[in-house]
Short mmCIF file of C-alpha atoms and ligand atoms in Angstrom, two decimals:
data_model
loop_
_atom_site.label_atom_id
_atom_site.label_comp_id
_atom_site.label_asym_id
_atom_site.label_seq_id
_atom_site.Cartn_x
_atom_site.Cartn_y
_atom_site.Cartn_z
CA MET A 1 -9.70 107.92 168.89
CA SER A 2 -10.81 104.43 167.94
CA PHE A 3 -9.80 105.24 164.34
CA MET A 4 -6.26 106.06 165.56
CA TRP A 5 -6.08 102.76 167.42
CA ASN A 6 -7.23 100.93 164.33
CA VAL A 7 -4.40 102.53 162.31
CA VAL A 8 -1.88 101.53 164.99
CA TYR A 9 -3.19 97.93 164.99
CA VAL A 10 -2.93 97.76 161.21
CA ILE A 11 0.64 99.09 161.28
CA ILE A 12 1.63 96.57 163.99
CA ALA A 13 -0.02 93.77 162.03
CA LEU A 14 1.83 94.80 158.88
CA VAL A 15 5.15 94.92 160.72
CA ILE A 16 4.50 91.46 162.19
CA VAL A 17 3.60 90.09 158.75
CA LYS A 18 6.74 91.66 157.23
CA ILE A 19 8.99 90.28 159.98
CA SER A 20 7.38 86.82 159.73
CA GLN A 21 7.83 86.92 155.96
CA TRP A 22 11.49 87.90 156.37
CA LEU A 23 12.02 85.18 159.00
CA TRP A 24 10.39 82.61 156.74
CA GLN A 25 12.55 83.68 153.81
CA TRP A 26 15.63 83.57 156.04
CA SER A 27 14.92 79.97 157.05
CA ASN A 28 13.73 78.89 153.59
CA PRO A 29 15.92 80.64 151.06
CA ASN A 30 14.71 79.91 147.61
CA CYS A 31 16.73 78.44 144.86
CA GLN A 32 16.06 80.36 141.68
CA GLY A 33 14.80 78.15 138.86
CA SER A 34 13.72 74.59 139.40
CA GLY A 35 16.70 73.46 141.50
CA LYS A 36 16.56 72.07 145.02
CA LEU A 37 18.79 73.40 147.78
CA PRO A 38 20.74 70.92 149.88
CA PRO A 39 18.97 70.18 153.19
CA GLY A 40 19.98 72.08 156.30
CA SER A 41 19.07 74.93 158.58
CA MET A 42 19.95 78.60 158.32
CA GLY A 43 19.99 79.11 162.10
CA PHE A 44 19.07 82.36 163.84
CA PRO A 45 18.42 85.51 161.85
CA ILE A 46 21.62 87.47 161.08
CA ILE A 47 24.04 85.32 163.10
CA GLY A 48 22.92 82.07 161.48
CA GLU A 49 24.83 79.10 162.92
CA THR A 50 28.10 80.98 163.46
CA PHE A 51 28.12 80.32 167.23
CA GLU A 52 27.98 76.59 166.71
CA PHE A 53 30.50 76.64 163.90
CA PHE A 54 33.10 78.11 166.26
CA ARG A 55 32.26 75.82 169.18
CA SER A 56 35.48 74.11 170.28
CA SER A 57 36.08 70.39 169.91
CA GLY A 58 38.92 67.96 170.57
CA LEU A 59 41.85 67.74 168.17
CA LEU A 60 41.13 64.17 167.12
CA GLU A 61 37.44 64.39 166.44
CA ILE A 62 35.19 65.64 163.71
CA PRO A 63 33.83 68.91 165.14
CA PRO A 64 30.25 68.38 166.42
CA PHE A 65 29.06 71.15 164.08
CA PHE A 66 29.85 68.86 161.15
CA GLN A 67 29.02 65.59 162.89
CA LYS A 68 25.50 66.64 163.89
CA ARG A 69 24.62 67.97 160.46
CA MET A 70 26.14 65.06 158.57
CA LEU A 71 24.00 62.69 160.64
CA ARG A 72 20.88 64.73 160.04
CA TYR A 73 21.35 65.85 156.43
CA GLY A 74 24.18 63.85 154.88
CA PRO A 75 27.55 65.07 153.56
CA LEU A 76 26.13 68.12 151.72
CA PHE A 77 24.12 70.62 153.73
CA ARG A 78 23.23 74.28 153.82
CA THR A 79 23.75 76.72 156.66
CA ASN A 80 24.50 80.36 157.35
CA ILE A 81 27.87 81.16 158.91
CA LEU A 82 29.78 84.42 159.21
CA GLY A 83 26.88 86.28 157.62
CA SER A 84 26.85 84.22 154.41
CA ARG A 85 24.52 81.65 152.92
CA THR A 86 26.76 78.63 152.76
CA VAL A 87 26.75 75.07 151.48
CA ILE A 88 29.16 72.75 153.29
CA SER A 89 30.57 69.61 151.75
CA THR A 90 32.34 66.82 153.60
CA ASP A 91 32.29 64.37 150.71
CA ALA A 92 35.69 63.50 149.12
CA ASP A 93 34.38 63.34 145.52
CA VAL A 94 32.48 66.61 145.78
CA ILE A 95 35.41 68.42 147.42
CA TYR A 96 37.79 67.13 144.77
CA GLU A 97 35.43 68.28 142.01
CA ILE A 98 35.07 71.73 143.59
CA PHE A 99 38.86 72.09 143.64
CA ARG A 100 39.01 70.92 140.02
CA GLN A 101 36.47 73.54 138.95
CA GLU A 102 38.46 76.48 140.32
CA ASN A 103 37.85 79.58 138.16
CA GLN A 104 35.02 77.82 136.28
CA SER A 105 32.10 77.16 138.61
CA PHE A 106 33.85 78.25 141.80
CA VAL A 107 36.23 80.96 142.85
CA GLN A 108 38.07 81.34 146.08
CA SER A 109 36.18 83.53 148.56
CA TYR A 110 37.24 83.82 152.18
CA PRO A 111 35.34 85.66 154.93
CA ASP A 112 36.16 89.39 155.16
CA ILE A 113 38.32 88.91 158.22
CA PHE A 114 40.84 86.95 156.10
CA VAL A 115 41.12 89.85 153.66
CA LYS A 116 41.57 92.28 156.54
CA VAL A 117 44.36 90.25 158.14
CA LEU A 118 46.15 88.95 155.04
CA GLY A 119 45.68 92.09 152.89
CA LYS A 120 43.84 92.38 149.59
CA ASP A 121 47.08 92.22 147.57
CA ASN A 122 47.70 88.72 148.89
CA VAL A 123 48.21 85.89 146.38
CA PHE A 124 45.41 84.19 148.29
CA PHE A 125 42.90 86.68 146.91
CA LYS A 126 44.16 87.01 143.34
CA LYS A 127 42.35 85.20 140.60
CA GLY A 128 42.94 83.89 137.07
CA ASP A 129 46.21 84.66 135.27
CA ILE A 130 47.50 87.03 137.94
CA HIS A 131 47.15 84.31 140.53
CA LYS A 132 48.90 81.81 138.24
CA HIS A 133 51.76 84.18 137.57
CA ILE A 134 52.38 85.03 141.24
CA LYS A 135 52.33 81.34 142.11
CA HIS A 136 54.80 80.57 139.36
CA ALA A 137 57.18 83.30 140.56
CA THR A 138 56.95 82.06 144.16
CA MET A 139 58.07 78.62 143.05
CA HIS A 140 61.54 80.14 142.38
CA LEU A 141 61.91 80.32 146.13
CA ILE A 142 59.90 77.50 147.64
CA GLY A 143 59.09 75.13 144.76
CA SER A 144 61.07 71.90 144.65
CA GLU A 145 63.72 73.38 142.29
CA GLY A 146 64.33 76.36 144.57
CA LEU A 147 64.48 74.12 147.62
CA LYS A 148 66.91 71.71 145.98
CA ARG A 149 69.13 74.42 144.49
CA LYS A 150 69.27 76.87 147.33
CA LEU A 151 67.22 76.40 150.44
CA ILE A 152 67.95 72.85 151.61
CA GLY A 153 71.55 73.56 152.70
CA PHE A 154 70.51 76.66 154.58
CA MET A 155 67.53 74.94 156.20
CA ASN A 156 69.76 72.10 157.28
CA ARG A 157 72.43 74.31 158.85
CA THR A 158 69.89 76.53 160.62
CA THR A 159 68.03 73.54 162.05
CA ARG A 160 71.23 71.84 163.24
CA GLU A 161 72.44 75.02 164.98
CA HIS A 162 69.08 75.60 166.65
CA PHE A 163 69.06 72.05 168.01
CA LYS A 164 72.61 72.40 169.34
CA LEU A 165 71.60 75.52 171.19
CA LYS A 166 68.41 73.96 172.54
CA ALA A 167 70.36 70.96 173.88
CA SER A 168 72.21 73.32 176.21
CA GLN A 169 69.15 75.25 177.37
CA GLY A 170 66.86 72.90 179.31
CA ALA A 171 63.15 72.63 178.57
CA PHE A 172 61.81 74.53 175.56
CA ASN A 173 58.57 75.10 173.71
CA LEU A 174 58.77 72.92 170.62
CA ARG A 175 56.32 74.94 168.52
CA HIS A 176 58.21 78.16 169.21
CA ALA A 177 61.54 76.45 168.45
CA ALA A 178 60.23 75.20 165.09
CA SER A 179 58.85 78.65 164.37
CA ASP A 180 62.27 80.24 165.15
CA MET A 181 63.92 77.81 162.74
CA VAL A 182 61.52 78.59 159.89
CA VAL A 183 61.76 82.37 160.16
CA SER A 184 65.54 82.18 160.57
CA TYR A 185 66.03 80.39 157.28
CA ILE A 186 63.20 81.89 155.22
CA THR A 187 63.62 85.60 156.10
CA PRO A 188 67.21 86.06 154.76
CA GLN A 189 66.30 84.08 151.66
CA MET A 190 63.59 86.61 150.92
CA ILE A 191 65.56 89.75 151.82
CA SER A 192 69.22 89.03 152.39
CA ASN A 193 70.71 92.44 153.15
CA LEU A 194 68.74 93.69 156.13
CA GLU A 195 70.70 95.07 159.07
CA PRO A 196 70.76 92.42 161.83
CA GLU A 197 68.50 94.47 164.15
CA THR A 198 66.02 95.15 161.34
CA GLN A 199 65.98 91.47 160.42
CA GLU A 200 65.33 90.61 164.09
CA LYS A 201 62.42 93.04 164.17
CA LEU A 202 60.95 91.62 160.96
CA ILE A 203 61.26 88.10 162.36
CA ASP A 204 59.46 89.20 165.54
CA HIS A 205 56.60 90.61 163.46
CA PHE A 206 56.37 87.37 161.47
CA LYS A 207 56.19 85.49 164.76
CA ALA A 208 53.29 87.61 165.98
CA PHE A 209 51.12 86.26 163.19
CA ASN A 210 48.94 83.36 164.26
CA ILE A 211 45.84 81.71 162.80
CA GLU A 212 44.30 82.07 166.28
CA TRP A 213 42.56 85.22 165.01
CA PHE A 214 40.14 82.98 163.10
CA GLN A 215 37.84 82.30 166.02
CA SER A 216 34.35 83.25 167.07
CA PRO A 217 33.68 86.89 166.13
CA PHE A 218 31.62 87.08 169.34
CA ALA A 219 34.64 86.66 171.65
CA LEU A 220 36.66 89.65 172.81
CA SER A 221 39.88 87.59 172.74
CA THR A 222 39.47 87.15 168.96
CA TRP A 223 39.52 90.90 168.40
CA LYS A 224 42.51 91.33 170.71
CA THR A 225 44.40 88.77 168.58
CA VAL A 226 43.26 90.45 165.36
CA TYR A 227 44.55 93.78 166.69
CA LYS A 228 47.93 92.23 167.57
CA VAL A 229 48.25 90.60 164.16
CA LEU A 230 47.26 93.78 162.30
CA ARG A 231 49.85 95.77 164.24
CA ALA A 232 52.54 93.19 163.41
CA ARG A 233 51.44 93.28 159.79
CA LYS A 234 51.72 97.06 159.62
CA GLU A 235 55.22 97.05 161.13
CA ALA A 236 56.40 94.20 158.88
CA LEU A 237 55.00 96.01 155.82
CA LYS A 238 56.98 99.11 156.76
CA ILE A 239 60.27 97.17 156.92
CA ILE A 240 59.67 95.28 153.66
CA ASN A 241 58.58 98.47 151.90
CA GLU A 242 61.78 100.24 152.96
CA ALA A 243 63.87 97.31 151.74
CA LEU A 244 62.07 97.36 148.40
CA ASN A 245 62.47 101.10 147.94
CA GLU A 246 66.19 100.89 148.68
CA ARG A 247 66.66 97.99 146.31
CA LYS A 248 64.46 99.25 143.46
CA ASP A 249 67.02 101.56 141.96
CA SER A 250 70.14 99.74 143.06
CA ILE A 251 72.31 98.04 140.46
CA GLU A 252 73.89 95.78 143.05
CA LYS A 253 72.32 92.30 143.06
CA GLN A 254 71.79 90.28 146.25
CA GLY A 255 70.53 87.11 144.58
CA ASP A 256 67.57 86.80 146.96
CA PHE A 257 63.84 86.49 146.34
CA LEU A 258 63.32 90.26 146.45
CA ASP A 259 65.74 90.55 143.50
CA THR A 260 63.83 87.86 141.58
CA LEU A 261 60.55 89.70 142.11
CA LEU A 262 61.99 93.10 141.16
CA GLU A 263 63.33 91.59 137.96
CA GLU A 264 59.86 90.20 137.26
CA MET A 265 58.36 93.62 137.93
CA LYS A 266 60.64 95.28 135.38
CA LYS A 267 59.54 92.94 132.58
CA GLU A 268 57.13 94.41 130.04
CA GLY A 269 53.50 93.77 130.91
CA SER A 270 54.45 92.44 134.37
CA ILE A 271 51.60 91.83 136.78
CA PHE A 272 53.85 92.74 139.70
CA TYR A 273 53.86 96.17 141.30
CA PRO A 274 55.56 97.24 144.54
CA ALA A 275 52.56 96.59 146.80
CA SER A 276 52.05 93.08 145.44
CA ILE A 277 55.73 92.23 145.98
CA VAL A 278 55.64 93.52 149.54
CA SER A 279 52.45 91.58 150.20
CA LEU A 280 53.89 88.36 148.79
CA LEU A 281 57.02 88.58 150.95
CA LEU A 282 54.94 89.40 153.99
CA ASN A 283 52.63 86.48 153.49
CA ILE A 284 55.33 83.93 152.85
CA GLY A 285 56.89 85.06 156.13
CA PHE A 286 53.57 84.96 157.99
CA VAL A 287 52.05 81.78 156.62
CA SER A 288 55.16 79.59 156.36
CA ARG A 289 56.01 80.10 160.01
CA ASP A 290 52.56 79.57 161.45
CA SER A 291 51.49 76.49 159.48
CA THR A 292 54.83 74.72 159.66
CA SER A 293 55.40 75.26 163.37
CA HIS A 294 51.92 73.87 164.14
CA ALA A 295 52.63 70.85 161.94
CA THR A 296 56.02 70.25 163.59
CA ALA A 297 54.67 70.44 167.15
CA LEU A 298 51.84 68.06 166.32
CA THR A 299 54.16 65.62 164.54
CA VAL A 300 56.49 65.45 167.55
CA ASN A 301 53.48 65.15 169.82
CA PHE A 302 52.28 62.07 167.88
CA ILE A 303 55.77 60.54 167.75
CA SER A 304 56.36 61.07 171.49
CA LYS A 305 53.37 58.81 172.19
CA HIS A 306 54.50 56.07 169.79
CA PRO A 307 57.91 54.64 170.74
CA ARG A 308 57.84 52.14 167.86
CA VAL A 309 57.61 54.99 165.38
CA LEU A 310 60.49 56.77 167.07
CA THR A 311 62.67 53.64 166.96
CA GLU A 312 62.00 53.19 163.25
CA LEU A 313 62.74 56.86 162.53
CA LYS A 314 66.03 56.66 164.44
CA ARG A 315 67.01 53.56 162.49
CA GLU A 316 66.27 55.25 159.16
CA HIS A 317 68.21 58.43 159.94
CA GLU A 318 71.18 56.64 161.52
CA ALA A 319 71.46 54.59 158.32
CA ILE A 320 71.50 57.81 156.26
CA VAL A 321 74.34 59.27 158.34
CA GLN A 322 76.27 55.96 158.36
CA LYS A 323 76.30 55.92 154.56
CA ARG A 324 77.82 59.41 154.30
CA ASP A 325 81.53 59.88 153.71
CA ASP A 326 81.46 63.15 155.62
CA LYS A 327 79.45 62.52 158.78
CA GLU A 328 79.19 66.27 159.44
CA ALA A 329 77.64 66.96 156.04
CA GLY A 330 74.01 68.05 155.93
CA LEU A 331 71.06 66.22 154.47
CA THR A 332 71.16 66.16 150.67
CA TRP A 333 68.27 66.33 148.23
CA GLU A 334 68.99 62.75 147.11
CA GLU A 335 68.82 61.50 150.70
CA TYR A 336 65.60 63.39 151.22
CA LYS A 337 64.04 61.99 148.09
CA ASN A 338 65.36 58.42 148.17
CA CYS A 339 66.47 57.38 151.64
CA MET A 340 63.63 58.20 153.99
CA PRO A 341 60.50 56.26 153.03
CA PHE A 342 59.44 55.80 156.65
CA THR A 343 59.92 59.49 157.48
CA ARG A 344 57.70 60.33 154.55
CA MET A 345 55.05 57.96 155.93
CA VAL A 346 55.30 59.67 159.33
CA ILE A 347 54.91 63.09 157.71
CA TYR A 348 51.84 62.05 155.72
CA GLU A 349 50.25 60.45 158.75
CA SER A 350 50.98 63.45 160.99
CA LEU A 351 49.56 65.89 158.45
CA ARG A 352 46.46 63.72 158.04
CA LEU A 353 45.79 63.64 161.78
CA ALA A 354 46.86 67.25 162.44
CA ASN A 355 44.32 68.31 159.82
CA LEU A 356 45.47 71.92 159.71
CA GLY A 357 43.43 73.04 156.70
CA THR A 358 40.20 72.31 158.53
CA ILE A 359 37.93 74.24 156.20
CA ILE A 360 38.43 75.91 152.82
CA PHE A 361 36.15 78.56 151.32
CA ARG A 362 34.93 79.08 147.76
CA LYS A 363 32.00 80.85 146.09
CA ALA A 364 29.75 79.47 143.34
CA VAL A 365 29.87 81.82 140.34
CA LYS A 366 26.92 80.11 138.68
CA ASP A 367 24.23 77.64 139.74
CA VAL A 368 25.97 74.30 140.13
CA GLU A 369 24.30 70.88 140.29
CA VAL A 370 25.83 68.61 142.90
CA LYS A 371 24.47 65.16 143.77
CA GLY A 372 20.89 66.12 142.87
CA TYR A 373 21.00 69.50 144.63
CA THR A 374 21.68 73.01 143.39
CA ILE A 375 24.28 75.34 144.86
CA PRO A 376 22.97 78.75 143.78
CA ALA A 377 25.29 81.34 142.25
CA GLY A 378 26.66 83.67 144.90
CA TRP A 379 26.50 81.16 147.75
CA ILE A 380 29.64 80.35 149.72
CA VAL A 381 30.84 76.77 149.47
CA ALA A 382 32.87 75.62 152.44
CA VAL A 383 34.62 72.29 152.02
CA ALA A 384 35.99 70.26 154.89
CA PRO A 385 38.77 67.90 153.74
CA SER A 386 39.47 67.42 157.46
CA VAL A 387 36.31 65.30 157.70
CA VAL A 388 37.51 63.12 154.81
CA HIS A 389 40.79 62.50 156.66
CA TYR A 390 38.91 61.05 159.64
CA ASN A 391 36.50 58.96 157.58
CA SER A 392 36.53 55.30 158.67
CA LYS A 393 35.41 54.17 155.21
CA ILE A 394 38.64 55.60 153.80
CA TYR A 395 41.07 55.09 156.70
CA GLU A 396 40.91 52.06 158.95
CA ASN A 397 40.88 53.20 162.58
CA PRO A 398 41.14 56.79 161.34
CA LEU A 399 42.01 58.33 164.70
CA GLU A 400 44.98 56.06 165.25
CA PHE A 401 48.48 57.38 164.47
CA ASN A 402 49.74 54.66 162.20
CA PRO A 403 52.40 55.68 159.64
CA TRP A 404 52.50 52.09 158.32
CA ARG A 405 49.10 52.62 156.70
CA TRP A 406 51.01 54.53 153.98
CA GLU A 407 53.34 51.63 153.16
CA GLY A 408 53.63 51.04 149.41
CA LYS A 409 51.69 54.23 148.51
CA ASP A 410 53.01 57.04 146.31
CA LEU A 411 54.18 59.66 148.80
CA GLN A 412 55.89 62.15 146.51
CA SER A 413 52.86 64.28 145.65
CA ALA A 414 51.21 66.88 147.87
CA GLY A 415 47.97 64.95 148.08
CA SER A 416 45.16 63.02 146.47
CA LYS A 417 41.38 62.77 146.53
CA THR A 418 41.54 61.18 149.98
CA LEU A 419 44.35 63.31 151.43
CA MET A 420 43.78 67.00 150.85
CA VAL A 421 45.86 68.47 153.67
CA PHE A 422 47.25 71.05 151.22
CA GLY A 423 43.95 71.63 149.44
CA GLY A 424 43.81 70.82 145.75
CA GLY A 425 43.49 72.05 142.19
CA ALA A 426 44.81 75.42 141.04
CA ARG A 427 44.92 76.69 144.61
CA GLN A 428 46.82 73.84 146.13
CA CYS A 429 49.21 75.07 148.81
CA ILE A 430 52.20 76.92 147.44
CA GLY A 431 54.30 75.83 150.43
CA SER A 432 53.60 72.09 150.41
CA ASP A 433 57.13 71.19 149.26
CA LEU A 434 58.69 73.52 151.79
CA ALA A 435 56.52 72.23 154.63
CA ARG A 436 57.36 68.59 153.91
CA LEU A 437 61.08 69.29 153.51
CA HIS A 438 61.05 71.28 156.75
CA LEU A 439 59.47 68.36 158.61
CA ALA A 440 61.98 65.90 157.12
CA ILE A 441 64.99 68.04 158.09
CA PHE A 442 63.54 68.70 161.52
CA LEU A 443 63.07 64.97 162.17
CA HIS A 444 66.50 64.15 160.72
CA HIS A 445 68.13 66.27 163.45
CA PHE A 446 65.56 65.69 166.16
CA VAL A 447 66.03 61.90 166.27
CA THR A 448 69.77 62.26 166.77
CA TYR A 449 68.94 63.53 170.30
CA ASP A 450 67.40 61.84 173.29
CA PHE A 451 64.33 63.74 174.39
CA SER A 452 61.85 63.83 177.22
CA VAL A 453 58.45 65.48 177.34
CA VAL A 454 58.26 68.03 180.16
CA GLN A 455 54.71 69.12 179.38
CA GLU A 456 52.31 67.45 176.98
CA CYS A 457 50.41 69.72 174.69
CA GLU A 458 46.70 70.39 174.88
CA ILE A 459 44.99 71.35 171.68
CA TYR A 460 41.44 71.92 170.61
CA ARG A 461 39.83 72.99 167.35
CA VAL A 462 37.86 76.19 166.82
CA PRO A 463 37.78 74.90 164.00
CA PHE A 464 41.54 75.40 163.34
CA PRO A 465 43.89 73.80 165.91
CA PHE A 466 44.48 76.01 168.92
CA PHE A 467 47.16 75.24 171.54
CA THR A 468 46.03 75.81 175.12
CA LYS A 469 49.18 74.18 176.48
CA ASP A 470 52.31 73.91 174.41
CA LEU A 471 54.51 70.87 174.07
CA LEU A 472 57.59 71.43 176.26
CA ILE A 473 60.52 69.09 175.75
CA LYS A 474 64.12 68.68 176.78
CA ILE A 475 66.75 67.28 174.45
CA SER A 476 70.22 65.98 175.15
CA PRO A 477 72.94 64.41 173.01
CA LYS A 478 72.16 60.76 172.49
CA SER A 479 73.63 58.43 175.11
CA PRO A 480 75.80 55.68 173.54
CA SER A 481 73.76 52.49 173.15
C1 HEM B 1 51.91 71.91 157.00
C2 HEM B 1 51.90 73.09 156.51
C3 HEM B 1 50.82 73.66 155.61
C4 HEM B 1 49.51 73.30 155.46
C5 HEM B 1 48.76 72.17 156.17
C6 HEM B 1 48.94 74.18 154.45
C7 HEM B 1 47.63 74.09 153.99
C8 HEM B 1 47.16 74.84 152.93
C9 HEM B 1 45.87 74.65 152.31
C10 HEM B 1 44.84 73.62 152.75
C11 HEM B 1 45.76 75.55 151.30
C12 HEM B 1 44.60 75.70 150.33
C13 HEM B 1 43.73 76.88 150.65
C14 HEM B 1 42.63 77.07 149.62
O1 HEM B 1 42.44 76.22 148.75
O2 HEM B 1 41.92 78.07 149.73
C15 HEM B 1 46.96 76.34 151.29
C16 HEM B 1 47.20 77.38 150.42
C17 HEM B 1 48.30 78.20 150.53
N1 HEM B 1 49.41 78.01 151.32
FE1 HEM B 1 49.69 76.49 152.60
N2 HEM B 1 49.89 75.06 154.05
C18 HEM B 1 51.07 74.77 154.71
C19 HEM B 1 52.28 75.38 154.54
C20 HEM B 1 52.49 76.51 153.80
C21 HEM B 1 53.77 77.16 153.68
C22 HEM B 1 55.08 76.69 154.29
C23 HEM B 1 53.57 78.25 152.89
C24 HEM B 1 54.66 79.19 152.50
C25 HEM B 1 54.60 80.17 151.80
C26 HEM B 1 52.15 78.26 152.49
C27 HEM B 1 51.52 79.21 151.71
C28 HEM B 1 50.27 79.05 151.13
C29 HEM B 1 49.70 79.98 150.17
C30 HEM B 1 50.32 81.29 149.69
C31 HEM B 1 48.47 79.44 149.78
C32 HEM B 1 47.48 80.03 148.77
C33 HEM B 1 47.69 79.34 147.45
C34 HEM B 1 46.74 79.80 146.38
O3 HEM B 1 45.76 80.48 146.67
O4 HEM B 1 46.99 79.43 145.22
N3 HEM B 1 51.55 77.18 153.07
N4 HEM B 1 47.80 75.88 152.28
#
């Protein structure tokens, strides 16, 4: 009997040793070779520090998850989030270098939930030449040439009509209004010959997509949102697939983006195939609406609290209209490029403070030396340009909305080492031109109205911005001054 007990004790002791060993290895992952890992903590076994990563914070603050660790470990630290060993960087130079080394030392690598929601055929998840090619083709539609040649007139008319309608309707949700505008001009540009009811349905599915699914995996509400988004995705895929199948063998040309992509697909050695075309159209619809409507609501939110900014915007846009021979004509590309320096400053400042691309994920494909530390191959690298945008060493009074800080700076590009709202390097946002033009056209029409805020918005970060109360406003034709 005592022998049996001895065996049991030995087994228990072995299990305890094994678990302790595993726990020790969890907390102290080793860095193969002679390298040194960045400082940090790996958190609890299995869940790591995921809980804390998703803890909510105010819109205009560096999330405490980052703040606490930056204080303790500096701008480069290790952690474990979403089941992955991760190094986080909040340092502008390091982030910029990581973007620059796309496809060399780092490749894009988002948590599984992104792949599930966006689909594996998404341009987001393609690499190397295929990625380059898809990006190039997309520029036909939303690169500056496509915008100038085709989209600007349509965007302008759609925005003007939406505003006219809103002026007769009382209070409205600004984010939803901006979202309606975006889907109304982008959807027919992608597929122009849908039956009106089918187009309405597709637009509704695009509208159901929302980055709010990227929240704590431990909350039931996250999974409810994921389910809603996946259902919308499935329905939207069905509609786009049907449109593609109808169009594939047709000789009639519609001149839309679907035509452009089908022509690309027919070229010898093309990297396009039906599923990748459908996925691209779906994702342009999904992503353009969500990101741009958030940016618009936040921009108006900032402006509504800064009357001096509003006055200056009004002055700039009135001057543009005054100079036109035809006062009813829409905004031209030349006006957009040359006549709205202040609007551009407002857009840059709003994007900086809105900080929509809170965190961006990559994976090290080999051991990489960074500032005296080693990021081991296979580890996730999460960069937080959002922290750079609120850095007081780079921006004086960083939490203040001050468009004048951009005076005299080059504001034509999509970013720089200190402003990475659209990411950077080979994976810089495909829609940055579209998003900025959208904001400019929106403001051009918006400031021709008087407006009042009916409900201020309430937003927090988890870590992406999340609206708990939407901005409700009322607009009316401007009273004569
Ligand atoms: C204010 C609005 C927007 C913001 C702040 C924004 C932000 C970003 C950021 C930070 C990235 C880089 C992600 C990474 O490096 O992993 C990105 C990539 C991307 N964005 Fe945007 N975006 C906006 C608007 C748009 C629009 C209008 C579209 C329309 C199609 C779009 C489509 C994409 C796509 C497809 C990528 C992936 C590019 C690639 O992997 O090469 N975005 N965006």
